[in-house]
XYZ file of C-alpha atoms in Angstrom:
741
model
C -32.849 -33.986 25.972
C -30.751 -32.723 23.622
C -29.880 -36.068 22.141
C -33.665 -36.891 21.939
C -34.189 -33.638 19.475
C -30.964 -34.222 17.227
C -31.803 -38.222 16.901
C -35.536 -36.578 15.445
C -33.940 -33.994 13.232
C -32.300 -37.393 11.832
C -34.553 -39.596 11.395
C -37.218 -37.138 10.170
C -34.195 -36.510 6.988
C -34.298 -39.859 6.158
C -37.289 -40.506 6.533
C -38.414 -38.039 4.010
C -34.806 -38.878 1.790
C -36.075 -42.774 1.557
C -39.738 -42.043 1.162
C -38.459 -39.890 -1.267
C -36.163 -42.965 -2.895
C -38.683 -45.392 -2.727
C -41.472 -43.374 -5.060
C -38.481 -42.781 -7.789
C -37.543 -46.561 -7.649
C -40.783 -48.094 -7.417
C -41.307 -50.433 -10.106
C -42.902 -48.888 -13.778
C -44.055 -52.996 -13.974
C -45.984 -53.792 -10.655
C -47.546 -50.030 -10.839
C -48.884 -50.414 -14.245
C -50.576 -54.019 -13.380
C -51.698 -52.235 -9.576
C -53.813 -50.096 -12.182
C -56.783 -51.573 -12.543
C -57.466 -52.377 -9.840
C -57.252 -50.220 -7.778
C -60.328 -49.395 -5.499
C -60.881 -45.896 -6.002
C -60.789 -43.211 -8.931
C -58.755 -40.790 -6.856
C -56.157 -44.158 -6.652
C -56.249 -44.931 -9.831
C -55.152 -41.152 -10.502
C -52.673 -40.862 -8.704
C -50.829 -44.103 -9.444
C -51.606 -42.394 -13.297
C -49.236 -39.600 -12.459
C -46.775 -41.887 -11.095
C -46.214 -43.642 -14.166
C -46.110 -41.081 -15.611
C -43.176 -39.498 -13.453
C -40.937 -43.100 -14.539
C -41.631 -43.062 -17.562
C -42.484 -40.017 -19.744
C -41.861 -40.734 -22.586
C -42.720 -44.033 -23.938
C -44.589 -45.710 -26.335
C -47.826 -46.627 -23.195
C -47.488 -42.972 -22.000
C -49.995 -41.550 -24.240
C -52.660 -44.111 -23.539
C -52.264 -43.430 -19.753
C -52.550 -39.987 -20.523
C -55.836 -40.706 -22.458
C -57.199 -42.290 -19.094
C -55.327 -39.099 -17.009
C -57.471 -36.644 -18.407
C -60.471 -37.931 -18.410
C -60.132 -38.947 -14.764
C -59.398 -35.478 -14.264
C -61.834 -34.555 -16.664
C -64.286 -35.996 -13.786
C -62.440 -35.435 -9.971
C -60.591 -31.576 -10.711
C -57.940 -32.685 -8.189
C -55.292 -31.690 -10.527
C -53.749 -28.946 -12.605
C -53.947 -30.270 -15.874
C -52.216 -28.133 -18.943
C -48.668 -29.866 -18.964
C -50.380 -32.915 -19.389
C -52.591 -31.565 -22.396
C -49.073 -30.481 -23.257
C -47.474 -33.805 -22.220
C -50.222 -35.695 -23.957
C -49.430 -33.057 -27.689
C -45.393 -32.823 -27.767
C -45.943 -37.083 -27.836
C -48.446 -36.916 -30.488
C -45.758 -34.916 -32.600
C -42.927 -36.882 -31.756
C -44.307 -40.398 -31.708
C -45.487 -39.069 -35.331
C -42.226 -37.582 -36.174
C -39.803 -35.811 -34.715
C -38.966 -32.434 -36.062
C -38.456 -28.712 -35.187
C -42.161 -28.833 -34.155
C -41.801 -31.722 -31.709
C -39.287 -29.777 -29.524
C -41.325 -26.847 -29.302
C -44.331 -28.409 -27.505
C -41.664 -30.743 -25.746
C -40.644 -28.291 -24.265
C -43.802 -26.155 -23.082
C -44.493 -28.759 -21.363
C -41.771 -29.225 -19.078
C -42.374 -25.367 -18.742
C -46.105 -25.847 -17.705
C -44.558 -28.970 -14.752
C -42.132 -26.448 -13.735
C -44.856 -23.558 -13.639
C -46.521 -26.009 -11.596
C -43.598 -26.987 -9.475
C -43.176 -30.543 -10.756
C -39.873 -32.770 -10.171
C -39.645 -34.336 -13.419
C -36.395 -36.195 -13.538
C -36.876 -38.897 -15.694
C -38.761 -36.068 -18.862
C -35.340 -34.089 -18.209
C -33.799 -36.894 -19.462
C -35.632 -38.464 -21.656
C -36.007 -34.977 -23.970
C -31.720 -36.011 -24.834
C -33.246 -38.788 -26.719
C -35.503 -35.358 -29.395
C -32.359 -33.632 -29.782
C -30.004 -36.391 -30.373
C -32.197 -37.483 -33.342
C -32.534 -33.525 -34.542
C -28.710 -33.240 -34.527
C -29.466 -30.419 -31.958
C -26.170 -30.468 -30.188
C -25.289 -26.911 -29.375
C -29.529 -25.922 -29.056
C -29.151 -29.191 -26.614
C -26.411 -27.467 -24.286
C -27.610 -24.778 -24.392
C -31.246 -25.431 -23.200
C -29.472 -27.985 -20.140
C -27.498 -25.036 -18.845
C -30.567 -22.621 -19.520
C -32.737 -25.244 -16.528
C -30.016 -25.966 -14.548
C -29.097 -22.490 -13.049
C -33.335 -22.376 -13.192
C -33.438 -25.669 -10.658
C -30.997 -24.494 -9.015
C -31.439 -21.738 -8.108
C -35.216 -23.394 -6.212
C -33.635 -26.650 -4.855
C -34.695 -29.193 -6.676
C -33.064 -32.310 -6.608
C -34.333 -34.376 -8.227
C -34.406 -31.854 -11.491
C -30.860 -30.753 -10.943
C -29.459 -34.210 -11.073
C -31.419 -34.961 -14.420
C -29.570 -31.555 -16.042
C -25.813 -33.166 -14.742
C -27.443 -36.322 -16.872
C -27.363 -34.399 -19.110
C -24.529 -32.829 -19.910
C -22.589 -35.292 -18.805
C -23.645 -37.454 -21.537
C -22.836 -34.346 -24.056
C -19.125 -33.679 -23.193
C -19.030 -37.802 -23.834
C -20.081 -37.191 -26.854
C -17.687 -34.653 -28.102
C -14.215 -36.782 -26.189
C -14.277 -33.836 -23.312
C -14.033 -36.730 -20.580
C -12.573 -34.588 -17.810
C -15.458 -32.594 -17.930
C -18.502 -35.263 -18.727
C -17.327 -37.309 -15.523
C -16.851 -33.785 -13.890
C -21.240 -34.161 -14.168
C -21.612 -37.772 -14.183
C -20.625 -37.640 -10.064
C -21.728 -34.842 -9.681
C -25.707 -36.505 -10.425
C -24.634 -39.807 -8.482
C -24.612 -37.389 -5.222
C -27.129 -35.284 -6.030
C -29.068 -38.815 -7.400
C -28.385 -40.936 -3.734
C -30.825 -37.842 -2.101
C -33.491 -39.196 -4.533
C -32.821 -42.077 -6.294
C -31.090 -45.446 -6.095
C -31.709 -46.609 -9.483
C -29.821 -43.038 -11.043
C -27.250 -43.423 -8.857
C -25.788 -47.244 -9.744
C -26.246 -46.613 -13.776
C -24.102 -43.324 -12.663
C -21.357 -44.739 -11.236
C -21.454 -47.129 -14.185
C -22.048 -45.124 -16.810
C -18.857 -43.114 -14.465
C -17.078 -46.435 -15.552
C -17.497 -46.797 -18.747
C -15.993 -43.378 -19.694
C -13.397 -44.289 -17.626
C -12.694 -47.019 -20.244
C -13.197 -45.103 -22.846
C -10.535 -42.436 -21.189
C -8.237 -44.626 -20.713
C -8.077 -45.294 -17.776
C -8.683 -48.902 -17.074
C -7.457 -49.099 -12.684
C -10.871 -45.552 -11.848
C -13.296 -47.896 -14.579
C -12.550 -50.915 -13.166
C -13.268 -49.148 -9.549
C -16.839 -47.785 -10.491
C -17.661 -50.734 -11.939
C -17.154 -53.322 -9.592
C -18.435 -50.513 -6.948
C -21.627 -50.455 -8.668
C -22.123 -55.061 -9.678
C -20.793 -54.513 -5.303
C -24.073 -52.429 -4.714
C -27.664 -54.857 -3.935
C -28.739 -52.894 -5.093
C -27.198 -53.725 -8.658
C -29.646 -56.853 -9.121
C -33.382 -54.675 -9.726
C -31.465 -52.386 -12.291
C -32.593 -53.992 -16.458
C -33.644 -52.883 -19.685
C -30.520 -50.654 -21.402
C -28.568 -48.825 -18.313
C -27.838 -53.144 -17.104
C -26.667 -54.074 -20.657
C -23.864 -50.374 -20.581
C -22.821 -52.069 -18.108
C -21.950 -55.856 -19.351
C -21.364 -54.221 -22.125
C -18.665 -51.158 -20.686
C -16.805 -54.560 -19.271
C -16.766 -56.200 -22.439
C -14.769 -53.461 -24.441
C -13.642 -52.830 -20.891
C -11.309 -56.512 -20.562
C -11.011 -55.956 -24.779
C -8.626 -53.808 -23.674
C -6.892 -55.599 -21.337
C -6.559 -58.241 -22.908
C -8.904 -60.959 -20.754
C -11.118 -61.969 -24.248
C -12.199 -65.154 -22.416
C -14.094 -62.295 -19.275
C -14.669 -59.819 -22.576
C -17.144 -62.662 -24.579
C -19.415 -63.065 -20.941
C -20.054 -59.607 -20.256
C -21.474 -59.146 -24.060
C -23.349 -62.495 -23.441
C -24.865 -60.923 -21.065
C -25.203 -58.082 -22.218
C -27.804 -60.486 -24.873
C -29.573 -62.265 -21.795
C -30.215 -58.776 -19.961
C -34.119 -58.511 -19.387
C -35.719 -55.147 -21.283
C -39.105 -54.356 -21.174
C -39.716 -52.142 -24.607
C -40.270 -53.974 -27.829
C -37.767 -50.901 -29.299
C -35.013 -50.813 -26.903
C -34.921 -55.135 -27.019
C -34.134 -54.624 -29.957
C -31.876 -51.748 -30.054
C -29.606 -53.351 -27.163
C -30.237 -56.211 -28.521
C -27.739 -55.171 -31.482
C -25.843 -53.060 -29.697
C -24.459 -56.429 -28.520
C -24.764 -58.166 -31.036
C -21.795 -55.956 -32.213
C -19.758 -56.208 -30.105
C -19.936 -59.590 -29.366
C -18.769 -60.154 -32.693
C -16.072 -57.887 -32.304
C -14.927 -60.466 -29.308
C -14.912 -63.327 -31.488
C -12.749 -61.327 -34.193
C -9.668 -59.911 -31.688
C -10.458 -63.997 -30.478
C -9.358 -64.328 -34.452
C -12.483 -66.103 -34.809
C -14.683 -64.282 -38.025
C -16.558 -67.371 -38.905
C -18.443 -67.180 -35.947
C -18.339 -63.088 -35.791
C -20.392 -63.358 -39.517
C -23.314 -63.824 -38.752
C -24.252 -61.616 -35.302
C -22.745 -58.446 -37.655
C -25.597 -59.992 -40.351
C -28.127 -60.080 -37.411
C -27.085 -56.657 -36.607
C -27.672 -55.167 -39.902
C -31.078 -56.905 -39.942
C -32.272 -54.669 -37.037
C -30.135 -51.719 -38.624
C -32.068 -51.690 -41.532
C -35.029 -52.344 -40.154
C -34.400 -49.542 -36.626
C -31.841 -47.080 -39.233
C -30.542 -47.011 -35.410
C -28.826 -43.912 -34.351
C -24.603 -43.911 -34.000
C -24.938 -43.082 -29.901
C -27.663 -44.190 -27.945
C -28.014 -45.030 -24.572
C -26.325 -48.766 -25.138
C -23.049 -46.475 -26.337
C -22.476 -45.988 -29.463
C -23.042 -48.134 -32.424
C -20.118 -49.491 -34.047
C -21.272 -51.937 -36.686
C -19.424 -50.548 -39.827
C -16.130 -50.524 -38.234
C -16.899 -54.110 -36.815
C -18.078 -54.686 -40.964
C -14.849 -53.121 -42.214
C -12.240 -54.811 -39.568
C -14.416 -58.071 -40.791
C -14.117 -58.088 -44.004
C -10.333 -56.566 -43.457
C -9.963 -60.268 -42.407
C -11.125 -61.465 -45.161
C -9.033 -60.216 -47.441
C -11.908 -57.672 -49.111
C -10.870 -54.485 -48.725
C -13.058 -52.777 -51.064
C -15.528 -53.437 -47.996
C -13.573 -52.705 -44.757
C -12.442 -49.435 -46.924
C -15.839 -49.231 -47.067
C -17.375 -49.450 -44.312
C -13.536 -47.314 -42.847
C -15.182 -44.258 -44.808
C -19.297 -44.897 -43.708
C -17.841 -45.401 -39.931
C -16.446 -41.725 -39.931
C -18.572 -40.671 -41.727
C -21.213 -41.402 -39.267
C -19.635 -40.547 -36.514
C -18.886 -36.780 -38.466
C -23.052 -36.054 -39.199
C -23.241 -36.883 -35.520
C -20.808 -35.115 -33.936
C -18.900 -38.183 -31.970
C -15.837 -36.498 -31.892
C -14.849 -39.328 -28.800
C -15.082 -41.524 -32.149
C -13.627 -39.231 -35.048
C -10.516 -40.049 -33.276
C -10.118 -43.877 -34.066
C -11.443 -43.731 -37.198
C -9.372 -41.427 -38.840
C -6.251 -43.399 -37.591
C -7.539 -46.564 -38.409
C -7.876 -45.382 -41.871
C -4.861 -43.293 -42.525
C -3.782 -47.121 -41.605
C -5.835 -48.996 -43.633
C -4.587 -47.448 -46.462
C -0.640 -47.725 -45.564
C -1.159 -51.304 -45.272
C -2.385 -50.181 -48.775
C 0.513 -48.325 -50.316
C -2.194 -45.558 -50.648
C 0.364 -42.938 -49.698
C -1.671 -39.898 -50.496
C -4.714 -41.607 -48.418
C -3.228 -42.102 -46.003
C -1.157 -39.075 -45.546
C -4.474 -37.207 -45.342
C -6.240 -38.754 -43.281
C -3.504 -38.287 -41.271
C -3.348 -34.898 -41.441
C -6.601 -34.737 -40.885
C -6.263 -36.956 -37.523
C -3.267 -34.634 -36.224
C -5.350 -31.912 -36.411
C -8.295 -32.694 -34.736
C -6.219 -34.209 -32.264
C -4.959 -31.251 -30.768
C -7.807 -29.980 -29.565
C -8.723 -32.928 -28.337
C -6.792 -33.280 -24.971
C -3.358 -34.754 -25.100
C -2.656 -36.150 -21.007
C -1.333 -39.422 -20.351
C -4.445 -41.798 -19.386
C -2.288 -42.027 -16.495
C -3.878 -39.537 -14.972
C -7.117 -38.862 -16.707
C -8.694 -38.560 -13.096
C -11.867 -35.746 -12.787
C -11.194 -32.385 -11.011
C -15.050 -33.020 -9.567
C -13.453 -36.433 -7.518
C -11.016 -34.257 -5.582
C -13.752 -31.234 -5.086
C -16.572 -33.331 -3.338
C -13.354 -35.418 -0.518
C -12.988 -31.796 0.015
C -17.064 -30.826 0.202
C -17.081 -33.788 2.729
C -14.275 -33.022 4.847
C -16.771 -29.352 4.737
C -19.528 -31.652 5.743
C -17.608 -32.630 8.568
C -17.037 -28.733 9.946
C -20.304 -27.718 9.248
C -22.182 -31.100 10.948
C -19.537 -30.024 14.133
C -19.981 -25.787 14.056
C -23.716 -26.360 13.256
C -24.767 -28.950 16.701
C -22.491 -26.262 18.632
C -24.295 -23.387 17.870
C -27.786 -24.552 18.236
C -26.912 -26.314 21.457
C -25.787 -22.338 23.098
C -29.324 -21.471 20.796
C -30.578 -23.945 24.109
C -30.370 -22.226 26.873
C -29.759 -18.726 25.304
C -33.462 -19.510 24.576
C -34.657 -20.823 28.098
C -32.879 -17.349 29.277
C -35.483 -15.834 27.398
C -37.965 -18.019 27.413
C -40.170 -16.003 30.132
C -39.537 -13.161 29.283
C -40.668 -13.836 25.400
C -43.802 -15.744 27.182
C -44.795 -12.159 28.994
C -44.300 -10.131 25.818
C -46.724 -12.044 23.277
C -48.484 -12.030 25.605
C -49.227 -8.013 26.270
C -48.218 -8.381 21.656
C -51.500 -11.086 21.690
C -54.080 -7.729 23.596
C -52.685 -4.832 21.815
C -53.284 -6.488 18.400
C -56.570 -7.547 19.762
C -57.972 -4.486 20.488
C -56.116 -2.967 17.487
C -57.566 -5.576 15.344
C -61.161 -5.059 16.788
C -60.918 -1.444 16.057
C -59.862 -2.526 12.635
C -62.508 -4.281 12.260
C -65.076 -1.337 12.580
C -63.451 0.799 10.327
C -63.374 -1.626 8.031
C -67.398 -1.893 8.050
C -67.818 1.313 7.835
C -65.797 1.789 4.802
C -67.381 -1.733 3.393
C -70.720 0.095 3.498
C -69.295 3.014 1.512
C -68.236 1.378 -0.980
C -70.824 -1.154 -2.033
C -73.641 2.306 -1.797
C -70.526 3.635 -4.149
C -70.801 0.986 -6.091
C -73.832 0.812 -6.473
C -74.685 4.262 -8.045
C -71.944 3.712 -10.285
C -73.481 0.845 -11.158
C -76.253 3.204 -12.190
C -74.629 5.354 -13.678
C -73.244 3.307 -16.177
C -76.557 1.992 -17.110
C -78.036 4.861 -17.332
C -75.247 5.721 -19.897
C -75.469 2.628 -21.524
C -78.903 3.398 -22.525
C -78.742 7.319 -23.275
C -75.478 5.611 -26.088
C -78.343 2.853 -27.320
C -81.405 5.187 -27.243
C -79.478 7.712 -29.418
C -78.037 5.364 -31.739
C -81.465 3.638 -32.328
C -83.020 7.263 -33.146
C -79.986 8.370 -34.850
C -80.530 5.394 -37.827
C -84.437 5.441 -37.453
C -83.966 9.167 -38.134
C -82.486 8.511 -41.792
C -85.967 6.182 -43.251
C -88.188 8.628 -41.681
C -86.842 11.641 -43.042
C -87.350 9.470 -46.026
C -90.764 8.876 -45.715
C -91.306 12.164 -44.365
C -89.507 13.806 -47.783
C -91.408 11.364 -50.418
C -94.303 11.966 -48.401
C -94.382 15.874 -49.261
C -93.041 14.898 -52.844
C -96.062 12.778 -53.283
C -98.977 15.638 -51.669
C -97.248 18.555 -54.485
C -97.001 15.019 -57.218
C -101.506 14.675 -56.319
C -101.655 19.044 -55.984
C -101.046 19.047 -59.101
C -103.049 16.884 -61.168
C -105.689 19.356 -59.274
C -105.050 21.991 -60.495
C -106.954 23.902 -64.394
C -104.790 25.125 -66.322
C -103.910 25.076 -70.131
C -100.256 23.609 -69.551
C -101.780 20.549 -67.898
C -102.078 17.023 -69.880
C -102.925 13.271 -70.222
C -98.557 12.718 -70.926
C -98.344 15.097 -67.438
C -100.472 12.826 -65.493
C -99.400 10.399 -65.848
C -96.490 11.575 -65.615
C -97.113 12.119 -62.281
C -98.673 8.665 -61.616
C -95.904 7.163 -61.997
C -93.685 9.322 -60.046
C -95.825 8.337 -56.675
C -95.408 5.058 -57.648
C -92.057 5.150 -57.347
C -92.898 7.521 -54.155
C -94.807 4.691 -52.202
C -92.549 1.850 -52.810
C -89.497 4.421 -51.611
C -91.780 4.880 -48.078
C -92.236 1.036 -48.067
C -88.929 0.075 -48.548
C -88.223 2.962 -45.925
C -90.655 1.058 -43.865
C -89.350 -1.939 -44.257
C -85.986 -0.729 -43.032
C -88.046 0.995 -39.890
C -89.601 -2.034 -39.128
C -86.189 -4.038 -39.863
C -83.546 -2.335 -37.647
C -86.925 -2.517 -34.186
C -87.093 -6.682 -34.983
C -83.526 -6.601 -34.182
C -83.283 -4.449 -31.350
C -86.234 -6.761 -30.180
C -84.351 -9.882 -31.337
C -81.318 -8.401 -29.534
C -83.168 -8.301 -25.778
C -85.126 -12.288 -26.547
C -81.827 -13.116 -27.659
C -80.396 -16.353 -25.494
C -82.940 -16.772 -23.545
C -84.664 -19.412 -24.689
C -83.882 -22.986 -22.856
C -81.060 -25.065 -24.211
C -81.859 -28.376 -25.908
C -79.400 -31.126 -27.648
C -79.055 -30.229 -31.150
C -77.172 -31.952 -34.079
C -74.853 -28.766 -35.079
C -74.025 -30.210 -37.792
C -77.502 -31.695 -39.541
C -77.971 -27.438 -37.698
C -75.270 -26.120 -40.295
C -76.807 -27.567 -42.984
C -79.683 -26.564 -43.327
C -78.871 -23.169 -42.611
C -75.931 -22.948 -45.498
C -78.424 -24.584 -47.274
C -81.635 -21.578 -46.408
C -79.228 -18.949 -47.019
C -78.844 -20.608 -50.157
C -81.785 -21.055 -51.976
C -82.542 -17.263 -49.935
C -80.541 -15.500 -52.542
C -81.220 -17.532 -55.491
C -85.070 -16.752 -55.501
C -82.878 -12.619 -55.425
C -81.186 -13.159 -58.389
C -82.379 -16.031 -60.812
C -77.722 -15.565 -62.177
C -76.455 -16.974 -59.320
C -74.471 -20.077 -58.319
C -72.259 -20.760 -55.634
C -70.521 -24.341 -55.095
C -71.395 -25.298 -51.176
C -69.168 -27.155 -49.626
C -69.833 -29.184 -46.135
C -66.764 -30.398 -44.464
C -68.837 -31.301 -40.966
C -67.330 -33.943 -38.844
C -69.027 -36.993 -38.158
C -67.818 -37.729 -34.781
C -69.364 -35.073 -33.309
C -72.531 -34.770 -30.102
C -74.976 -33.725 -29.425
C -73.903 -29.964 -28.035
C -76.652 -28.493 -25.437
C -77.909 -25.141 -27.853
C -80.583 -22.572 -27.940
C -80.874 -23.927 -31.614
C -83.442 -21.253 -32.830
C -81.406 -19.091 -31.878
C -77.785 -20.274 -32.980
C -80.053 -20.905 -35.800
C -80.519 -17.013 -36.234
C -76.532 -17.038 -36.206
C -75.449 -19.103 -38.784
C -77.928 -18.692 -41.347
C -76.543 -14.215 -40.869
C -73.422 -15.972 -40.913
C -73.930 -18.137 -44.677
C -75.573 -15.093 -45.846
C -73.048 -13.440 -45.343
C -70.512 -15.145 -46.848
C -72.943 -16.152 -50.121
C -73.004 -12.130 -50.467
C -69.530 -11.255 -49.889
C -68.572 -14.536 -53.482
C -71.352 -12.734 -55.110
C -70.414 -9.353 -54.603
C -66.838 -10.738 -55.326
C -68.442 -12.424 -58.677
C -69.266 -8.832 -60.212
C -66.423 -7.488 -59.584
C -64.464 -10.188 -61.969
C -67.377 -10.219 -64.399
C -66.621 -6.030 -64.805
C -63.111 -6.806 -65.311
C -63.469 -10.170 -67.482
C -62.147 -12.738 -64.692
C -65.447 -14.323 -64.856
C -64.885 -17.198 -66.129
C -61.166 -17.430 -63.517
C -64.279 -17.165 -61.257
C -66.005 -20.063 -58.714
C -67.485 -19.152 -55.870
C -67.468 -21.193 -52.327
C -68.955 -21.374 -49.391
C -67.619 -23.791 -46.721
C -69.023 -24.329 -43.846
C -67.423 -27.372 -41.299
C -67.257 -29.007 -37.911
C -64.751 -30.172 -35.416
C -64.301 -30.487 -32.052
C -60.104 -29.827 -31.706
C -59.211 -31.605 -27.988
C -62.299 -32.463 -26.749
C -62.234 -29.112 -24.734
C -64.428 -27.051 -27.969
C -66.863 -27.247 -30.189
C -65.949 -25.450 -33.177
C -67.902 -24.065 -36.683
C -65.994 -22.265 -39.610
C -68.230 -20.616 -42.366
C -65.090 -20.163 -44.216
C -65.820 -17.765 -48.283
C -63.276 -16.574 -51.448
C -65.321 -12.792 -51.511
C -63.755 -9.604 -51.515
C -62.607 -10.231 -47.791
C -62.149 -7.425 -45.585
C -59.698 -5.042 -45.111
C -58.521 -4.881 -40.263
C -60.345 -1.643 -40.147
C -63.789 -3.117 -41.351
C -63.109 -6.771 -39.153
C -62.076 -4.022 -35.967
C -66.014 -2.627 -36.378
C -68.177 -5.641 -37.764
C -69.667 -6.724 -34.257
C -71.015 -2.968 -33.549
C -74.848 -2.260 -33.478
C -75.729 -0.766 -36.535
C -72.385 -1.336 -38.612
C -72.702 -2.052 -41.566
C -70.228 -2.635 -44.864
C -73.901 -2.977 -47.147
C -75.345 -0.445 -49.814
C -77.832 2.239 -48.169
C -81.027 0.017 -47.601
C -79.930 -3.723 -47.882
C -78.423 -4.407 -44.166
C -79.717 -2.174 -41.414
C -75.844 -3.969 -39.652
C -77.412 -5.367 -36.472
C -76.881 -9.027 -38.057
C -73.499 -9.678 -36.417
C -74.251 -8.645 -33.228
C -76.880 -9.704 -32.660
C -74.919 -13.162 -33.310
C -72.070 -12.273 -31.643
C -74.577 -11.674 -28.282
C -76.137 -14.548 -29.150
C -71.920 -16.775 -28.739
C -71.380 -14.545 -26.311
C -74.122 -14.012 -23.871
C -76.067 -16.348 -24.129
C -74.341 -19.785 -24.970
C -70.572 -18.784 -23.475
C -68.639 -18.384 -26.051
C -66.384 -16.983 -29.072
C -67.143 -15.723 -32.181
C -64.447 -14.840 -34.387
C -63.280 -13.661 -38.063
C -59.656 -14.256 -40.563
C -59.619 -12.387 -42.957
C -57.864 -10.767 -46.243
C -58.841 -8.138 -48.274
C -59.513 -10.687 -51.695
C -58.453 -13.806 -50.947
C -61.690 -13.812 -48.421
C -63.300 -14.175 -45.034
C -63.543 -16.518 -42.447
C -65.744 -16.656 -39.180
C -64.844 -18.720 -36.354
C -68.241 -20.051 -33.697
C -66.439 -21.952 -30.567
C -68.476 -23.052 -28.370
C -68.555 -24.805 -25.016
C -68.340 -28.868 -24.649
């Protein structure tokens, strides 16, 4: 029985690891060909997720993300927020690599972390954006923090990706010891989920040892990688890097035919991505030219360098990338030195050193300083030779000066120790498992009896608790009903008080003017010597003014009641597909014509920026038209008020009243209608109150204070959208209506 349990456990663990490796080592090209053949939307969605896990940032990622988001909108089976963030970041990255693109990509990584999804290839590809922005210190800090985060959570794939990034970072600095430590840690972690990544890191380790000068270790790791059965499936940049590393190693060993053969193998390697294909080809051309120069065949090297220069001029290739370091200028310098063209040789040596310095490639800078010092010394320019020699000595003091033969990474010894400790722990665990099984066998019957007793007791307790909970639930529902009723009554009282207060003002005015009119009529009917025709005319004029005031305040009271009725009816009509562009255009035109009818001298510039791709949206057209008409009217009043203030201040000619209405559908998730003016603007204290019922900034008699309150209810309650405002005093105001698509 014991050996059966052991075999089952080992089989389960190995099966899980094999499934992981099959997932992360899947062929992306095969998946891309399989995608259109999938029989169902759910199968296509799974294939899209798999493809984006393997190629999260290549040129085809944006169309794949669009397909995924469209499919998931129908299926609703996937948390697609990480993919929305990834799409936004990739769009910025591919358009203009900048800080905004980096922030967007980091936000996408944070969303994947929140969802608990492993993203090793996305983390490794993000290194390229850091390199493009030359933010090496920020890159190291970011991956240090991510490494600590993933190690705590046991995220094997992401931990390996962070080690890959850190290994490449230390390699750029020429810190080969720490570079190999991180690279071998990445290889050990990759064994659990990806043979492809494991082979890649073994190859990289061999290349780093070659750079470090330990040829024996370099040959050991590169030969180990080539001997693995999976190496024949390694394609793209990883294969190019392998042959380039071998070619450089053979040059160091003086085996020039082997170095030339490896450079040709790098040129023949298959690469799918167009940009990666051109980049890898340029690196291989430079390496082959360098080998030919070592073989004293400059005539054959020159056309290779010209082709590499053409690729560099058209693509602006990075100094350091996946295939290694792009030493085009250094190779040109060696070529011109063989031709006796010292001016061009000097020019290219200086360019090579400047590029290495700008890219912070500490592994290349000492070598180029040595080459420059030797170049000037050979030409008798002793001042320049001494200057570059001193620069080399100052830089070399900060780097490792140990002999190359003893440069063995500390982590190799740690790995052997870990392997021994793992064997000891496995034996101890096997003994502990055996003892535990014997002990559990003795306690099994007693445990079963105790379990029966506990279950019986729990059943009785649960039944009693259920009765208590039912009684408590009934009481809570009663209390909730009472609270809802009390809240309704409180709201009704507050609303009634507001209506009474607002109606009281016009009614008081009407009462006062009526009493004054009555007194005037009595004066007209009186008899006395003071009476004259002029007095009667004056009384009639006063009566006319009073009646006009009574009419105005009566209209105000009627407007308040009308708006309150509109409040109660808003959002109750049926929704129909409506053209928001036409509705917004009509509302702006009606508002402008209405104000021009009141003020014949008023003129303003009307801006219309409508999205031609906007499809009809289901809305209550009458209610939404009321909202837009109210917003446009308010905007026109604001610019007219600022125009009047400008005329008073003597600056009327410099101010042009402008009201702009625009429509937009950002991201396909909602529709926006913006009403913007360059009027008087509002302070923050007014902005906080403008959606409250009865609040108005207009003079007495010109507004009820219910227009924006009614508009807010129509948008939020009637249509499930939002109505927001942004304003600055003296600059203007913008209202934004957002409706669900």
